[in-house]
Structure formats: C-alpha cells, structure tokens
Coordinates of C-alpha atoms in Angstrom, one line a residue:
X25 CA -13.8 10.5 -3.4
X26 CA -15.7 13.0 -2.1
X27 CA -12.8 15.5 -3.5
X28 CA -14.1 14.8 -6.9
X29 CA -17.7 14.7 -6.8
X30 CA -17.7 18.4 -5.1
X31 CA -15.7 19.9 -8.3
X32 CA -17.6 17.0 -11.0
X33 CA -21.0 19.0 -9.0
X34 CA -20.2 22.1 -9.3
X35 CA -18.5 21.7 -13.3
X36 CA -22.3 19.9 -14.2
X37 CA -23.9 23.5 -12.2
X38 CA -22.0 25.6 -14.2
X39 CA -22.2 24.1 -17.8
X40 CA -26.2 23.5 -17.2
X41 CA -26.1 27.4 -16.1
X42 CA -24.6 28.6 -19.6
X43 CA -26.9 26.3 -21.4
X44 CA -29.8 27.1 -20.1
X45 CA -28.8 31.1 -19.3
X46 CA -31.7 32.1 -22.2
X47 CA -34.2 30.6 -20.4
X48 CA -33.3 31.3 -17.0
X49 CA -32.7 34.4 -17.8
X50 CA -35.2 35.4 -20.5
X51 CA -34.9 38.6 -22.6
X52 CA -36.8 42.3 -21.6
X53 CA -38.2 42.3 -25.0
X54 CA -41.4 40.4 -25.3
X55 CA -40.8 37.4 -28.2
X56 CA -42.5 37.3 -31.2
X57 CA -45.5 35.3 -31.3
X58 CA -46.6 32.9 -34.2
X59 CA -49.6 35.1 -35.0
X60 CA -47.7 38.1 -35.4
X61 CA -45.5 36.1 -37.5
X62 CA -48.1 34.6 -40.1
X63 CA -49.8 38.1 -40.5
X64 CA -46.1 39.4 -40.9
X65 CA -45.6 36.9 -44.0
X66 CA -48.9 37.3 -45.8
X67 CA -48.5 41.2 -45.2
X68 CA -45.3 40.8 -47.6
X69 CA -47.1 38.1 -49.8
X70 CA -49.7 41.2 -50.5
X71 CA -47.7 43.6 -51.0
X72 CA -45.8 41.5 -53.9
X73 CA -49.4 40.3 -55.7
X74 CA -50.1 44.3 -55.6
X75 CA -46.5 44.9 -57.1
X76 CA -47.3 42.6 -59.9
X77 CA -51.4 44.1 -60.2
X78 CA -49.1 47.5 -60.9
X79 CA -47.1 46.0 -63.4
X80 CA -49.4 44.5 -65.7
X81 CA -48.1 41.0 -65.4
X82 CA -51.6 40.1 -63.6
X83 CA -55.5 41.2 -64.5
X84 CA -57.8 42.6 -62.0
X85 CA -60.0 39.7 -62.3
X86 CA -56.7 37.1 -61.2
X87 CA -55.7 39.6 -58.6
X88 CA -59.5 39.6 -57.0
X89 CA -59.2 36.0 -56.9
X90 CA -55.7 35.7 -55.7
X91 CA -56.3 38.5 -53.1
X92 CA -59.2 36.8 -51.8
X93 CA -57.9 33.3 -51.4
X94 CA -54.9 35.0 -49.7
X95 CA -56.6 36.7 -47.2
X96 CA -58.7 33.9 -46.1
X97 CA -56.0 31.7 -45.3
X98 CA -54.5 34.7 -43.6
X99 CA -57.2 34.3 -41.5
X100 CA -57.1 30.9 -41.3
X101 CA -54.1 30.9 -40.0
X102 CA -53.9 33.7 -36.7
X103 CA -57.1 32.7 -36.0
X104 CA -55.7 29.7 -33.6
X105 CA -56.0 29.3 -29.3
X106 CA -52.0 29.2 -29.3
X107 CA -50.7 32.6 -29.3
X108 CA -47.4 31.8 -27.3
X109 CA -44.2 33.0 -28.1
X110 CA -42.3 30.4 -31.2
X111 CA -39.6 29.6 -27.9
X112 CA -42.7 27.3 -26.7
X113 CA -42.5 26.4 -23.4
X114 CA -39.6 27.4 -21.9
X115 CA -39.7 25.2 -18.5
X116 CA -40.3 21.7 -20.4
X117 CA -37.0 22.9 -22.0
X118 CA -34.9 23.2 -19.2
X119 CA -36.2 19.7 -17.7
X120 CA -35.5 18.5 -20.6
X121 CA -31.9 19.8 -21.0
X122 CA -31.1 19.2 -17.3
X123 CA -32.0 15.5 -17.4
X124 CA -30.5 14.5 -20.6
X125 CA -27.3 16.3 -19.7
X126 CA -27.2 14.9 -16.1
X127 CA -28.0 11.5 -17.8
X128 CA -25.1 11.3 -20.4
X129 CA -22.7 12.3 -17.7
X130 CA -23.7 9.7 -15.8
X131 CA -23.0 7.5 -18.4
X132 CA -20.3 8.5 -19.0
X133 CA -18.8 8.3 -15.3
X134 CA -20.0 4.8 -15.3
X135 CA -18.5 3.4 -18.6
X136 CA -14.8 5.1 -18.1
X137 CA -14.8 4.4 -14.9
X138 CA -15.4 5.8 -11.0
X139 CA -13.3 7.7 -9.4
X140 CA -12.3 5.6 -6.5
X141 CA -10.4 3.7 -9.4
X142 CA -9.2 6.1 -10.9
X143 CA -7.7 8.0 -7.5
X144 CA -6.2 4.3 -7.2
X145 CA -4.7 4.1 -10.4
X146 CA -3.2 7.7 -10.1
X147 CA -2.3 6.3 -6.9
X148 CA -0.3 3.3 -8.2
X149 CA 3.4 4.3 -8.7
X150 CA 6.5 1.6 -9.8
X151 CA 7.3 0.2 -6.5
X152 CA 10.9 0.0 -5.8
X153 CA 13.1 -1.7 -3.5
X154 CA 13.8 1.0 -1.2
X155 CA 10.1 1.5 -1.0
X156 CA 9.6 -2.1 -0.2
X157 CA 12.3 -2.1 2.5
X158 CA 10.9 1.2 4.0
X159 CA 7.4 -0.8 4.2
X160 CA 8.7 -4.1 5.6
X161 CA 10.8 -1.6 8.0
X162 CA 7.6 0.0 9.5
X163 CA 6.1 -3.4 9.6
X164 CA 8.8 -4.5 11.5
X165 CA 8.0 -1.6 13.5
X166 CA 4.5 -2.4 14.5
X167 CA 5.4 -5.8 15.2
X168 CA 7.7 -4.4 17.9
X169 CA 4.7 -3.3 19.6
X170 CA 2.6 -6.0 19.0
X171 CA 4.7 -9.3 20.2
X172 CA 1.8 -11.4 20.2
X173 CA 0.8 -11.0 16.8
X174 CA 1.6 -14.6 15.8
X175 CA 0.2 -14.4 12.2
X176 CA 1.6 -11.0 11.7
X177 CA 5.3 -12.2 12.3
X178 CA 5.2 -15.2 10.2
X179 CA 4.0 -12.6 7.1
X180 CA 7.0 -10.5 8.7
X181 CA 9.7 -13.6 8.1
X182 CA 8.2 -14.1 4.9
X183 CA 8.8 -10.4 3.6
X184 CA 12.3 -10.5 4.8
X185 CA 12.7 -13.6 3.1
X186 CA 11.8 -12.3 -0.4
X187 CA 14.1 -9.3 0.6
X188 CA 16.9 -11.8 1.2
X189 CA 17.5 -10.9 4.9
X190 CA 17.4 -14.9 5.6
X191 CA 18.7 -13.8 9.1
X192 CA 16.2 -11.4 10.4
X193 CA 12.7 -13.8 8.8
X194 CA 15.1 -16.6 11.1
X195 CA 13.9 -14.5 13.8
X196 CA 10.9 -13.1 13.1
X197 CA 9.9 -17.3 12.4
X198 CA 11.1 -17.5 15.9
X199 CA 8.6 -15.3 17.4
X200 CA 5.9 -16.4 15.1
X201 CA 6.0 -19.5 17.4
X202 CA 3.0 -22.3 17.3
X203 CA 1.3 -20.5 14.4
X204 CA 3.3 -22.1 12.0
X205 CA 3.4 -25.6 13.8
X206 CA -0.2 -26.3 11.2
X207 CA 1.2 -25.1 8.2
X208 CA 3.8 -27.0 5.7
X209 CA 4.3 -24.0 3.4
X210 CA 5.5 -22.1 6.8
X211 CA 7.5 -25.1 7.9
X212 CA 9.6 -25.9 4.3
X213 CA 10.0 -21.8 4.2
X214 CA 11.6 -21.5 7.9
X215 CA 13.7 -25.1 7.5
X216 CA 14.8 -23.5 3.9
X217 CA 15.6 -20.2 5.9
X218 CA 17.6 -22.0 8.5
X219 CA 19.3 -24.3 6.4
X220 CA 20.5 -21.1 4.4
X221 CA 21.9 -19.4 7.3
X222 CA 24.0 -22.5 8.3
X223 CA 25.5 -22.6 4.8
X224 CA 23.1 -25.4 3.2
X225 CA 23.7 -27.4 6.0
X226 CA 20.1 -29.1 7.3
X227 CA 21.3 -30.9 10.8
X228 CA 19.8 -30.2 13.6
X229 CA 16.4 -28.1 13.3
X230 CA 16.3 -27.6 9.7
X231 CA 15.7 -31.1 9.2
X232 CA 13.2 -31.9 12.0
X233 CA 11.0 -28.9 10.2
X234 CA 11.0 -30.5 7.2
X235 CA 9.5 -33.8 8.4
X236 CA 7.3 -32.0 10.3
X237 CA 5.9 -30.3 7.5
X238 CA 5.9 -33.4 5.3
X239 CA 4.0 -35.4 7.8
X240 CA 1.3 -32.3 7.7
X241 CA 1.8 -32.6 3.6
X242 CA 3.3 -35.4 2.2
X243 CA 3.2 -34.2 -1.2
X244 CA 4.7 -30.4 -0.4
X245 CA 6.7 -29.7 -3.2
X246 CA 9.0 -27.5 -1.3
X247 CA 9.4 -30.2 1.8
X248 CA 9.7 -32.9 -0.5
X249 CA 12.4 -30.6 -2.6
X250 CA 14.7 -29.5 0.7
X251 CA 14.1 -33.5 2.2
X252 CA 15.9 -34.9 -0.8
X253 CA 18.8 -32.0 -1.0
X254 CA 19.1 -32.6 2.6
X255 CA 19.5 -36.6 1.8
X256 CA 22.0 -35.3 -1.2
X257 CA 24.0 -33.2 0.8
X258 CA 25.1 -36.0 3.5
X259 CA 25.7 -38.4 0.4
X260 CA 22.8 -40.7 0.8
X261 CA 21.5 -40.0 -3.3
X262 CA 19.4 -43.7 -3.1
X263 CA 17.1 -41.2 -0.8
X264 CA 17.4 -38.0 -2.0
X265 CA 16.2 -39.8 -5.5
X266 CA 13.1 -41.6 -4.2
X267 CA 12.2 -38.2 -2.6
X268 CA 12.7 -36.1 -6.2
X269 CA 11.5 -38.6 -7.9
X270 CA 8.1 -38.0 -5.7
X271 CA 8.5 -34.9 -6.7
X272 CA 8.7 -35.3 -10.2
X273 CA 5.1 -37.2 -10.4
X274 CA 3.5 -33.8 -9.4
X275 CA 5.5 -31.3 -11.5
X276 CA 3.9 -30.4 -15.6
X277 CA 6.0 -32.7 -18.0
X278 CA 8.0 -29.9 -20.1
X279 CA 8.1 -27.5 -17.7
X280 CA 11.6 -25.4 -17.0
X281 CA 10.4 -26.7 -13.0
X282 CA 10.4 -30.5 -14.2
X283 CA 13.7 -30.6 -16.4
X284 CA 15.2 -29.3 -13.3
X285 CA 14.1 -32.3 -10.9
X286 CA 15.1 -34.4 -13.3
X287 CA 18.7 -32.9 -14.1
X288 CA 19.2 -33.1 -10.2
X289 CA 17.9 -37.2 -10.1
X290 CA 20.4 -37.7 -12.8
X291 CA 23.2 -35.7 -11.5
X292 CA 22.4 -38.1 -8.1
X293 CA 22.2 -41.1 -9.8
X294 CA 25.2 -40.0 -11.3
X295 CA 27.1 -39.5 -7.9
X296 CA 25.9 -42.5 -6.2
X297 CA 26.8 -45.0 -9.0
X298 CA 23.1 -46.0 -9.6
X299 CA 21.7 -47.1 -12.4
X300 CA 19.4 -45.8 -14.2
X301 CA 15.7 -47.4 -13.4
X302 CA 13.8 -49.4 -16.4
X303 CA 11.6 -47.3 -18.2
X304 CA 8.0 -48.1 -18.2
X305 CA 5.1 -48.4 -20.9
X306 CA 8.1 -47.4 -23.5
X307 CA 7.6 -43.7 -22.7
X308 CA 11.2 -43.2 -21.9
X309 CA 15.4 -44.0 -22.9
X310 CA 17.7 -45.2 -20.2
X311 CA 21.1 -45.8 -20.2
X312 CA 25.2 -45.2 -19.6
X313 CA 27.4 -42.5 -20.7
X314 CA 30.9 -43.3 -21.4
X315 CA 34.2 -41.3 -22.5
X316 CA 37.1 -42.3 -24.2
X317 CA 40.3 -42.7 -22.2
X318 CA 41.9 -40.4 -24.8
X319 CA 39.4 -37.5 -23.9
X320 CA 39.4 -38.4 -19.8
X321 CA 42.3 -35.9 -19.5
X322 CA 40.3 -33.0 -21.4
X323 CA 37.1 -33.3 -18.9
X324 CA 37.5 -30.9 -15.7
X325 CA 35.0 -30.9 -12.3
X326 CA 33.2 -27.6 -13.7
X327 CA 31.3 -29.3 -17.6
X328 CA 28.2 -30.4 -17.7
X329 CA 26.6 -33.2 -19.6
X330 CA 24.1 -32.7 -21.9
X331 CA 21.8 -35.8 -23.3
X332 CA 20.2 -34.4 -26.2
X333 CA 16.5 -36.4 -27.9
X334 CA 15.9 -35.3 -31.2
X335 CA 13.4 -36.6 -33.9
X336 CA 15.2 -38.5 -36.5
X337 CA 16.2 -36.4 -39.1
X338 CA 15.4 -32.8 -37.4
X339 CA 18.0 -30.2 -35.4
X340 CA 15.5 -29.2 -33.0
X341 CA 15.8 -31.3 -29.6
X342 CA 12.8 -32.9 -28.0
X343 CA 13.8 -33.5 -24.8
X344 CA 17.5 -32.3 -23.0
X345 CA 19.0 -33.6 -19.8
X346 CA 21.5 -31.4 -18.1
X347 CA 23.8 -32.1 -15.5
X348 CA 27.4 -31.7 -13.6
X349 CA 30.6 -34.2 -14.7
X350 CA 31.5 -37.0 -12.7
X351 CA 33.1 -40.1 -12.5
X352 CA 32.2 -42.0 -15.8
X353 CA 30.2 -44.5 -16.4
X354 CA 27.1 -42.2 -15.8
X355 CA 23.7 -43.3 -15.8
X356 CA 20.8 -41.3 -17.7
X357 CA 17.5 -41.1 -18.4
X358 CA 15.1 -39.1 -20.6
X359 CA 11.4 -38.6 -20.0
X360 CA 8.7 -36.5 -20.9
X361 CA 9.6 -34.4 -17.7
X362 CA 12.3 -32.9 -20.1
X363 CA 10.4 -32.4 -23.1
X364 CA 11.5 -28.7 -24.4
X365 CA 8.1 -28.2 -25.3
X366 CA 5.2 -29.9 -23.6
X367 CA 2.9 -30.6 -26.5
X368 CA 5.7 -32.4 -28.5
X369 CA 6.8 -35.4 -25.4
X370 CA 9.3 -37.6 -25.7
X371 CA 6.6 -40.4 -25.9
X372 CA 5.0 -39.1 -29.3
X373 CA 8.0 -40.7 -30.7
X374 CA 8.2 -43.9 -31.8
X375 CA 12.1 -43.9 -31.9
X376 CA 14.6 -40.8 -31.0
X377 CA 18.3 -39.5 -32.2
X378 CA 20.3 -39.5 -28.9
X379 CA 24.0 -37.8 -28.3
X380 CA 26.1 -36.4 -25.9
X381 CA 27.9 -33.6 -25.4
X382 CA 30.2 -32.5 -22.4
X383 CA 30.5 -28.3 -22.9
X384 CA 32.9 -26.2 -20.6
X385 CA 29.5 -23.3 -21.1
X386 CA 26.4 -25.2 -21.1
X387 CA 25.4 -23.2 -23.9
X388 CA 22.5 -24.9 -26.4
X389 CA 24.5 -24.1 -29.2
X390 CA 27.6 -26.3 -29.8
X391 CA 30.8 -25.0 -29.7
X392 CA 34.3 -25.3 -31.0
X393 CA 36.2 -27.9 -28.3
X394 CA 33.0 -29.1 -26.6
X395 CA 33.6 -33.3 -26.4
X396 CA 30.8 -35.2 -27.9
X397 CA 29.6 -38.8 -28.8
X398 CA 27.8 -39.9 -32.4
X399 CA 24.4 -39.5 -32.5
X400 CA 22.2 -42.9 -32.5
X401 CA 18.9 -43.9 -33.2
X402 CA 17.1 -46.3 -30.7
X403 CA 13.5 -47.3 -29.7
X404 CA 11.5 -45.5 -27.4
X405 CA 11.8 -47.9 -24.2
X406 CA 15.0 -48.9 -24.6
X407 CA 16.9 -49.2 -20.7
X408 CA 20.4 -49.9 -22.1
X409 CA 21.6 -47.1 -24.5
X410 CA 25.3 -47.1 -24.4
X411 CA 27.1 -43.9 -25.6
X412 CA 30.6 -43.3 -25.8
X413 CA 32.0 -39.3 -26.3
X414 CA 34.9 -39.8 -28.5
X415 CA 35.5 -37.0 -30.9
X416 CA 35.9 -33.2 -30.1
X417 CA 33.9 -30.4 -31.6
X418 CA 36.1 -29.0 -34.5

C-alpha cells in the first residue's frame, strides 16, 4: 500500500508543479495592467479617427464630436481603483487549481478502485496443482509443529482429500481426534475416506462413523448417501433403498444430484427383486421391464437400461431413468426427481410416452444394435406398466 501512495504523492507534486510553474514562478517583467491596456486601445482608436480626419472621409465638426466622446470614455475607463495586472490574483489561482486537481484524483482513485485491490488482483495468479500441493505441503509442515492443533488437522485431512491423498487426510483425521466427534460433515468425510482406503468396504470403523454422524444429523446428505451404499454393498438393497429414498426427499427434483439417487434406488430395487412402490397423488409411473427370450442372449453384465418419459407426440424426453442390467423382470419407476429439466416435471403431464432401451454406450442418442421395447402411452399414476424389449435398433 504504502508503495503506491509515495510514487501516486509525488506524481500529484510534480504535475501540480508544471501547472502552476507560471505562478509560482512569476515572470521578471512586470505584466501589463488593465489601464495601460485601455489607454493602449483608445490610443490606436485615435489615431484611426485622425487617419480618416486626413482623408476627407470625416468633417471637422464630426471629428470634434467623435474625438470628444472618445476621450471621455477613455477616461472613463483607466480611471478605476483596480489597477492589477489582467493575471488577477495569482494565489486564488493556485488554491484553486491545487484543490480541484487533488479532488478529481481522488475521485478517481475511489471509483476505479484502491490500491489494496488492485495489489490483490495483480497478486492473483491461475493456481495450479503443484502450487496447491506445495501449499498443503507447508501446511502439513506447520502442523508437524503444532500437534495439538485439533481444528487445524481436520482442514489438513480435508485438503488431502480434495488432492486425492485418501491415505494421508486417514491420518491427519486421526490426529484431529475429538474435534470431529460434533460434526457430521467431518464424520461422513473420514467414514468416506476410510471406506476408500479399504476398497469400498465399510466394516468395521467406517460404519460406526457414519451412524455417528447420522445420529448428530439425521438428514446428512452424505451419511445418509455412504449408510445406504454401505447397506448395498453387503446385499441388504430393502435398506440401502429406505435410506436413498430419505435422501431423495431432500435433493431439487430435476437435478443431475436427484436422477442419480434415483438411478441407484432403481438399480437396487432391481438387484433385490423388489417391486417397485405405488406411486402417490398420480405424480409418478411404476412398473416391470421385460425382454424377450430371443434377445436374452444379446444382453451382457456391462448395458444399462434406460426408461425414457416423453410427452405424447414430442422427441424430447421429460424424464430418463438410468441404470445397470440385471436379472429381468426389473422393476422401475419415474418421478419428478428425473425430470431433465426442472420446470417441465413429470407431473405436469396428464399422460406420458414410455420405452425402453438397453444400449451397450449409454449414449442419449439411439444407436444402431441398441435393444428396445415399443413406446406406450399410459396415465400418470399408473403402478403396473409392463414393457417388453423385443426388437433391435436397425
């Protein structure tokens, strides 16, 4: 800061200093004052009515008058009190100057901006990874030195984790110790750690963090996310769905977060042989997927499923479930959770255009090969929707 007000200073010094130079420094020669100046202009206004006089163009008795009227306001006008020099005065004029220069570049610093933020924005450079690892590094480094530091580890673990380094934030939750114990963001975040490092696997600790933290938070979106993948991972889907589905209630309808939960509830329901639960106050479709046995052979572990909502008559989907194959019949069902975009729901229909397509990419567009079902128009509410992929993309 004070960097730049010295040279601003001394810039505003100097410009004021040229500016002003003729009336700091004022000439030798005496200026001309504005009596000497009137006399100086009727002295030439004489010497043309005389010229003219001469010439003929005027009679003695108009040039008597004209001389006479002349020479009385000549007199009129050097007879006056103020005989300073036409400059005026010379120190109102330098006030003047200095304050409406110093004014203006105030105004100026003010508007574009101080220069505290503008050292910060010089400052500011891309941040790159190596820069972040070089800061976490020398964080790490203090920490060292500072074991008890509880709050300071935990923000330690959490900057590896964003780095990836799952096994060094592990550690650094470790030493964080009973500061985390109150917080359910910290708890999911060192279960999610754990379970990372032990190959998805949440036995043991992992799990016991995350009921911690729910009982803290019962609605913590990321407790309530790793409780039911922890419930999916040892097979139990029938919990692992009443936990997303939890979930679900607090997540936007028609947001990339939502379609997500509910892909995952479906793939569960899916797995577990569970059908799909009745949808309520007809905002919903629910029903099976079935395939052909002619087009069984063609399906392999690695498709996914796609339930595509359209309105009747349109090529634009309203709502799209995703999820992995698995053993047929599967159960679906389509909210407003999977609405593409949230101000067009699934509910704002009165009736919907439902298919099924099994694609080896998962890409939106249909492809050559991909197995599908025909399209069929049912009833917003409607539990029992039975489609049945039988033909192949040509």
């Amino acid at each position: 800061m004070t960097s730049f007000l010295i040279p601003a200073f001394l810039l505003l010094v100097l410009v004021l200093v040229l500016l002003l130079r003729p009336f700091i420094f004022p000439a030798t020669v005496e200026a001309t004052s504005r009596r000497q100046m009137n006399a100086a202009i009727y002295r030439e206004e004489l010497e043309k009515l005389e010229a003219e006089r001469l010439a003929g163009s005027m009679n003695s008795s108009d040039y008597e008058i004209a001389h006479a009227e002349m020479r009385q306001r000549l007199f009129q006008d050097t007879n006056e009190d103020d005989d300073r020099s036409v400059m005026g005065s010379s120190k109102i004029t330098v006030i003047g100057l200095c304050l409406f220069i110093t004014v203006l570049s105030a105004g100026f610093y003010w508007s574009l901006g101080d220069a505290t933020r503008l050292v910060e924005n010089n400052a500011q450079q891309p941040m790159t990874r190596e820069g972040v690892e070089k800061m976490v590094s020398e964080f790490a480094v203090k920490m060292d030195k500072d074991p008890s530091n509880l709050k300071g580890w935990a923000m330690l673990a959490r900057s590896y984790r964003i780095l990836g380094r799952n096994e060094d934030a592990a550690r650094a939750y470790e030493h964080s110790g009973n500061f985390i114990d109150s917080d359910p963001q910290l708890l999911a975040d060192y279960a999610d750690t754990l379970a990372s490092n032990a190959n998805g696997s949440f036995a043991g600790k992992p799990l016991k963090l995350i009921n911690q933290a729910l009982k803290l938070d019962p609605n913590n979106l990321m407790a309530l996310w790793l409780s039911g993948t922890a419930s999916y991972t040892t097979g139990d889907y029938k919990a692992a769905i009443q936990t997303w589905e939890k979930l679900a209630k607090q997540l936007p309808p028609g947001t990339e977060e939502a379609r997500s939960i509910q892909e995952s509830i479906s793939e569960a329901r899916s797995k577990g042989g569970l059908p799909s639960t009745a949808v309520v106050n007809t905002k919903g479709i629910a029903g099976k997927i079935e395939i052909s046995s002619a087009l069984k052979s063609k399906v392999q572990s690695g498709d996914l499923v796609m339930v595509i909502a359209r309105k009747p008559g349109e090529r634009m989907p309203v709502a799209v479930l995703k999820m992995a194959v698995s053993v047929f019949p599967i159960s679906f069902s389509l909210t407003d959770a999977l609405a593409m975009n949230p101000s067009m729901p699934l509910s704002g229909l009165s009736e919907a255009s439902i298919e099924v397509r099994i694609s080896k990419t998962g890409m939106a567009k249909a492809e050559m090969g991909d197995l599908i079902s025909s399209a069929q128009i049912v009833k917003l509410g409607t539990s029992n929707v039975r489609l049945v992929v039988d033909q192949v993309r040509q």
